Steps between C-alpha positions, in 0.01 A plus 500: 500500500636843408566739790251780550619843395414779739319794346672837527281755673545859389366788705532824314317818415419516129462879513877546541710630215793301362801536730870451451655181639826570683750297698600596853869563445581764760338785687672729250332335202161492670534871565503572127145361484365701797145628441459262205283189473706180493445126532739294707503119507648289775444295813343607826758525778277644771151642540333698775155651543372785710134593463438637151867467395701201374881493479713278277872436464553360151827356372632386167844405377615862514382621841212584737227761488243614757143541377184628666133445413213716628148355506351808333752489209426145374194286433363292792603181317862618471506611866369161621753312283769613747366253759574194284867595439770296671874548526668441159173533306576629150319814391522828318411838642403803293495849642672834537851523647539767769796632695477372857789556739407214736462239225792272412674665206317828557206424268162334550247367251141619547307194376212540255486141373614158618547190285556169679679238293540232768426472871752276674439265789578643843855437618508270805690771689386854433726795589302572818548144630879511509546840660669557835182449705437163336855380569479597868169327569517170694 
């Protein structure tokens, strides 16, 4: 019997204009695209949520980038897609690059669209489980 092929689920906003796909090479290169719409593809390193805001750290073979998604800037379907993402899920993010002094590399992507290519299985040990508190527990 042939193995089942998983269907790719894409969550995106069809009202967006065509954006330029760039690689994350350095903070210097990202800075030349500040205030422009770009699409960045990679793997999810870390995610965090706080109320109406979702944070991503995305990596690819050239580096890391911080991204932020506001509930009122994306469709409800795109906003809820965040919950199914796991560490190392492959995805692309489209949005506007902004200068942000506290972000790694000094730039942050304001997400307008999210495409999920593959959601990975949870790692048996997530980053929170092997922190200092976990190691000190009896």
